[in-house]
């Protein structure tokens, strides 16, 4: 359980998240994920990292139960910092990162795949940011790397999800495959990348990040400031409590 790393073949490391029941990650999980991705990319023999998950879905975001049972803002600050570190670890990994996504990819999951270098998705994969329904703001920076601006805004405001097939039409997905072929397909892409010169791959990753039109670290940190504002205003707690109770915040609560 938690985060594990394996090297199934030469040049390829696989970082797997396994946090039942839905891969909603605790503060510690986010930091562990960041550490694992950075460590995998730093290994001289590794030329590509595959980021994947076990269980029902790829990622369901932060563990809201942990946040609500922790007094004060300690868990909120921890989750925000942990997410920031995990997203940055994927983006700054010394070698390319291939995200292998199945099932739901929500909230923090968007931050991870949006910062990956390539995405292979199962046909059952769905992507979305339910942040407004959870009393949070963030990861629009990363959703904007997957879809055009106006679609990003509509998805963000409505908390709707889109399928892997829809994202494939926008050019975000390298490949969409049947669920049982996901691991194999992700490894095939990683193997093709890992066949390149390792030093050149590291230079290429740094070069591509250097010409990125958006500073994803600064942009996401800016978004997080509004999450803190929503919490200080008492808005976020109402929505998180409503989510945990199986409902939505009423008009009076808003």
Short mmCIF file of C-alpha atoms in Angstrom, two decimals:
data_model
loop_
_atom_site.label_atom_id
_atom_site.label_comp_id
_atom_site.label_asym_id
_atom_site.label_seq_id
_atom_site.Cartn_x
_atom_site.Cartn_y
_atom_site.Cartn_z
CA UNK A 1 0.00 0.00 0.00
CA UNK A 2 1.12 3.60 -0.51
CA UNK A 3 3.69 4.46 -3.18
CA UNK A 4 6.08 1.89 -4.64
CA UNK A 5 8.72 1.86 -7.36
CA UNK A 6 9.76 -1.00 -9.62
CA UNK A 7 12.10 -1.35 -12.60
CA UNK A 8 10.39 -3.93 -14.82
CA UNK A 9 12.86 -3.54 -17.66
CA UNK A 10 16.04 -1.75 -18.60
CA UNK A 11 15.75 2.04 -18.53
CA UNK A 12 12.15 2.17 -17.27
CA UNK A 13 10.99 2.81 -13.70
CA UNK A 14 7.34 2.42 -12.70
CA UNK A 15 5.98 4.45 -9.79
CA UNK A 16 2.67 3.03 -8.57
CA UNK A 17 0.18 4.65 -6.20
CA UNK A 18 -1.98 2.27 -4.18
CA UNK A 19 -4.10 4.00 -1.55
CA UNK A 20 -7.48 2.24 -1.22
CA UNK A 21 -10.31 2.66 -1.65
CA UNK A 22 -10.09 5.41 -4.30
CA UNK A 23 -6.51 6.71 -4.28
CA UNK A 24 -7.47 9.89 -2.46
CA UNK A 25 -4.08 10.81 -1.06
CA UNK A 26 -3.15 11.96 2.42
CA UNK A 27 -0.57 14.66 3.04
CA UNK A 28 2.09 11.99 3.59
CA UNK A 29 1.08 10.20 0.37
CA UNK A 30 1.62 13.34 -1.71
CA UNK A 31 5.09 13.81 -0.28
CA UNK A 32 5.89 10.13 -0.73
CA UNK A 33 4.82 10.34 -4.36
CA UNK A 34 6.99 13.39 -4.94
CA UNK A 35 9.98 11.65 -3.37
CA UNK A 36 9.46 8.48 -5.42
CA UNK A 37 9.19 10.30 -8.75
CA UNK A 38 12.24 12.47 -8.08
CA UNK A 39 14.27 9.47 -6.93
CA UNK A 40 13.30 7.41 -9.97
CA UNK A 41 14.25 10.19 -12.36
CA UNK A 42 17.57 10.72 -10.62
CA UNK A 43 18.72 7.13 -11.18
CA UNK A 44 21.35 7.19 -13.91
CA UNK A 45 20.10 3.97 -15.49
CA UNK A 46 16.49 5.23 -15.75
CA UNK A 47 15.49 7.02 -18.94
CA UNK A 48 11.72 7.10 -18.56
CA UNK A 49 9.31 6.95 -15.62
CA UNK A 50 5.80 5.50 -15.85
CA UNK A 51 3.34 6.88 -13.30
CA UNK A 52 0.44 4.54 -12.65
CA UNK A 53 -2.03 3.49 -9.96
CA UNK A 54 -3.65 0.35 -8.61
CA UNK A 55 -7.32 -0.09 -7.76
CA UNK A 56 -10.50 1.52 -8.99
CA UNK A 57 -9.07 4.69 -10.45
CA UNK A 58 -5.91 6.69 -11.05
CA UNK A 59 -6.43 9.43 -8.49
CA UNK A 60 -9.33 11.01 -6.59
CA UNK A 61 -7.40 14.03 -5.32
CA UNK A 62 -6.74 14.90 -1.69
CA UNK A 63 -8.09 12.92 1.26
CA UNK A 64 -10.94 15.20 2.35
CA UNK A 65 -11.63 13.02 5.39
CA UNK A 66 -8.14 13.73 6.68
CA UNK A 67 -8.65 17.44 6.13
CA UNK A 68 -11.98 17.56 7.94
CA UNK A 69 -10.90 15.54 10.95
CA UNK A 70 -7.79 17.68 11.52
CA UNK A 71 -8.30 20.79 13.63
CA UNK A 72 -7.16 24.13 12.27
CA UNK A 73 -5.49 24.55 8.89
CA UNK A 74 -2.61 22.11 9.33
CA UNK A 75 -4.02 19.46 6.98
CA UNK A 76 -5.03 22.05 4.40
CA UNK A 77 -1.56 23.57 4.36
CA UNK A 78 -0.02 20.11 4.24
CA UNK A 79 -2.22 18.99 1.36
CA UNK A 80 -1.53 22.15 -0.63
CA UNK A 81 2.20 21.86 -0.11
CA UNK A 82 2.16 18.12 -0.78
CA UNK A 83 0.24 18.54 -4.03
CA UNK A 84 2.58 21.34 -5.05
CA UNK A 85 5.60 19.08 -4.48
CA UNK A 86 4.08 16.06 -6.25
CA UNK A 87 3.01 18.05 -9.31
CA UNK A 88 6.42 19.73 -9.47
CA UNK A 89 8.19 16.38 -9.11
CA UNK A 90 6.43 15.06 -12.22
CA UNK A 91 7.14 18.22 -14.19
CA UNK A 92 10.77 18.48 -13.06
CA UNK A 93 11.58 14.76 -13.21
CA UNK A 94 14.94 14.51 -14.94
CA UNK A 95 13.55 12.12 -17.55
CA UNK A 96 10.21 11.98 -19.39
CA UNK A 97 7.18 10.82 -17.39
CA UNK A 98 4.42 8.75 -19.00
CA UNK A 99 1.15 8.75 -17.06
CA UNK A 100 -0.88 5.53 -17.39
CA UNK A 101 -4.44 6.45 -16.42
CA UNK A 102 -7.49 4.32 -15.76
CA UNK A 103 -10.84 5.01 -14.15
CA UNK A 104 -11.28 8.38 -12.50
CA UNK A 105 -8.63 11.09 -12.65
CA UNK A 106 -9.92 13.95 -10.53
CA UNK A 107 -8.56 16.99 -8.72
CA UNK A 108 -4.96 16.24 -7.85
CA UNK A 109 -4.92 13.59 -10.54
CA UNK A 110 -5.27 16.35 -13.12
CA UNK A 111 -2.26 18.07 -11.57
CA UNK A 112 -0.21 14.91 -12.05
CA UNK A 113 -1.21 14.04 -15.62
CA UNK A 114 -1.23 17.67 -16.71
CA UNK A 115 2.45 17.87 -15.78
CA UNK A 116 3.36 14.52 -17.35
CA UNK A 117 5.19 14.38 -20.67
CA UNK A 118 2.82 11.88 -22.25
CA UNK A 119 -0.45 10.20 -21.31
CA UNK A 120 -1.71 6.75 -22.16
CA UNK A 121 -5.29 6.20 -20.99
CA UNK A 122 -7.66 3.30 -20.67
CA UNK A 123 -11.00 3.58 -22.41
CA UNK A 124 -12.73 3.87 -19.03
CA UNK A 125 -10.67 6.88 -17.93
CA UNK A 126 -12.48 10.12 -17.07
CA UNK A 127 -10.89 13.45 -16.19
CA UNK A 128 -12.21 16.42 -14.26
CA UNK A 129 -11.82 19.06 -11.58
CA UNK A 130 -14.67 18.91 -9.01
CA UNK A 131 -12.88 21.64 -7.06
CA UNK A 132 -15.81 24.07 -6.85
CA UNK A 133 -17.98 21.28 -5.45
CA UNK A 134 -15.34 20.55 -2.81
CA UNK A 135 -14.73 24.11 -1.66
CA UNK A 136 -11.33 24.35 -3.33
CA UNK A 137 -9.60 26.06 -6.24
CA UNK A 138 -6.61 24.82 -8.17
CA UNK A 139 -5.15 22.69 -10.97
CA UNK A 140 -6.74 24.81 -13.71
CA UNK A 141 -3.09 25.36 -14.61
CA UNK A 142 -2.82 21.67 -15.41
CA UNK A 143 -6.24 21.20 -16.98
CA UNK A 144 -5.31 24.00 -19.39
CA UNK A 145 -2.48 21.77 -20.61
CA UNK A 146 -5.03 19.13 -21.61
CA UNK A 147 -7.84 21.11 -23.25
CA UNK A 148 -8.38 24.49 -24.97
CA UNK A 149 -9.00 27.53 -22.78
CA UNK A 150 -12.77 27.86 -23.17
CA UNK A 151 -13.34 24.16 -22.58
CA UNK A 152 -11.08 24.33 -19.53
CA UNK A 153 -13.17 27.16 -18.10
CA UNK A 154 -16.46 25.39 -18.77
CA UNK A 155 -15.23 22.16 -17.18
CA UNK A 156 -13.89 24.11 -14.20
CA UNK A 157 -17.09 26.08 -13.59
CA UNK A 158 -19.39 23.06 -14.02
CA UNK A 159 -17.20 20.37 -12.38
CA UNK A 160 -18.01 18.12 -15.32
CA UNK A 161 -15.74 15.33 -16.48
CA UNK A 162 -14.54 14.38 -19.95
CA UNK A 163 -13.57 10.98 -21.29
CA UNK A 164 -10.18 9.86 -22.53
CA UNK A 165 -11.64 9.64 -26.03
CA UNK A 166 -12.68 13.31 -25.87
CA UNK A 167 -9.22 14.35 -24.72
CA UNK A 168 -7.68 12.24 -27.45
CA UNK A 169 -9.55 14.35 -29.98
CA UNK A 170 -7.92 17.43 -28.47
CA UNK A 171 -4.50 15.85 -28.84
CA UNK A 172 -3.86 15.41 -25.11
CA UNK A 173 -3.73 11.61 -25.07
CA UNK A 174 -0.98 9.73 -26.84
CA UNK A 175 -3.13 6.61 -26.92
CA UNK A 176 -6.47 5.32 -25.62
CA UNK A 177 -6.60 1.57 -25.17
CA UNK A 178 -8.75 -1.13 -23.57
CA UNK A 179 -8.19 -1.33 -19.81
CA UNK A 180 -6.40 -4.67 -20.00
CA UNK A 181 -3.85 -3.21 -22.44
CA UNK A 182 -3.02 -0.07 -20.43
CA UNK A 183 0.13 -1.28 -18.68
CA UNK A 184 1.52 -2.90 -21.80
CA UNK A 185 0.84 0.18 -23.94
CA UNK A 186 2.38 2.57 -21.41
CA UNK A 187 5.47 0.36 -21.14
CA UNK A 188 5.77 0.19 -24.93
CA UNK A 189 5.87 3.98 -25.15
CA UNK A 190 8.29 4.19 -22.22
CA UNK A 191 10.50 1.55 -23.87
CA UNK A 192 10.62 3.57 -27.09
CA UNK A 193 11.62 6.70 -25.17
CA UNK A 194 14.14 4.81 -23.03
CA UNK A 195 15.91 3.57 -26.17
CA UNK A 196 17.26 7.11 -26.69
CA UNK A 197 20.52 8.42 -25.29
CA UNK A 198 19.95 9.04 -21.57
CA UNK A 199 22.01 12.23 -21.44
CA UNK A 200 20.20 13.67 -24.44
CA UNK A 201 16.83 12.78 -22.91
CA UNK A 202 17.72 14.73 -19.78
CA UNK A 203 18.83 17.70 -21.85
CA UNK A 204 15.65 17.46 -23.92
CA UNK A 205 13.44 17.43 -20.82
CA UNK A 206 15.19 20.51 -19.43
CA UNK A 207 14.99 22.28 -22.79
CA UNK A 208 11.27 21.60 -23.25
CA UNK A 209 10.50 22.82 -19.73
CA UNK A 210 12.60 25.89 -20.41
CA UNK A 211 10.53 26.92 -23.43
CA UNK A 212 7.17 26.20 -21.78
CA UNK A 213 4.94 29.29 -22.17
CA UNK A 214 3.53 28.92 -18.64
CA UNK A 215 5.50 28.61 -15.41
CA UNK A 216 3.39 25.80 -13.95
CA UNK A 217 4.85 26.11 -10.44
CA UNK A 218 4.12 29.83 -10.13
CA UNK A 219 0.73 29.54 -11.86
CA UNK A 220 -0.46 26.73 -9.58
CA UNK A 221 0.84 28.50 -6.47
CA UNK A 222 -1.19 31.56 -7.48
CA UNK A 223 -4.32 29.41 -7.71
CA UNK A 224 -3.66 27.94 -4.28
CA UNK A 225 -3.88 31.38 -2.74
CA UNK A 226 -7.58 31.48 -3.57
CA UNK A 227 -8.08 28.11 -1.91
CA UNK A 228 -6.69 29.60 1.30
CA UNK A 229 -9.05 32.56 0.90
CA UNK A 230 -12.04 30.22 0.51
CA UNK A 231 -10.99 28.42 3.70
CA UNK A 232 -10.49 31.58 5.72
CA UNK A 233 -13.92 32.76 4.59
CA UNK A 234 -15.49 29.51 5.83
CA UNK A 235 -16.74 28.56 2.38
CA UNK A 236 -14.53 25.51 1.89
CA UNK A 237 -15.49 23.71 5.12
CA UNK A 238 -19.19 23.87 4.27
CA UNK A 239 -18.64 22.25 0.90
CA UNK A 240 -16.29 19.58 2.23
CA UNK A 241 -18.70 18.71 5.04
CA UNK A 242 -21.54 18.48 2.54
CA UNK A 243 -19.47 16.21 0.30
CA UNK A 244 -18.63 13.85 3.16
CA UNK A 245 -22.28 13.70 4.17
CA UNK A 246 -23.29 12.79 0.65
CA UNK A 247 -24.97 16.06 -0.27
CA UNK A 248 -24.20 19.52 -1.57
CA UNK A 249 -24.08 22.86 0.18
CA UNK A 250 -27.49 24.53 0.24
CA UNK A 251 -28.12 28.03 -1.08
CA UNK A 252 -28.33 29.28 2.52
CA UNK A 253 -24.96 27.71 3.33
CA UNK A 254 -23.41 29.39 0.34
#
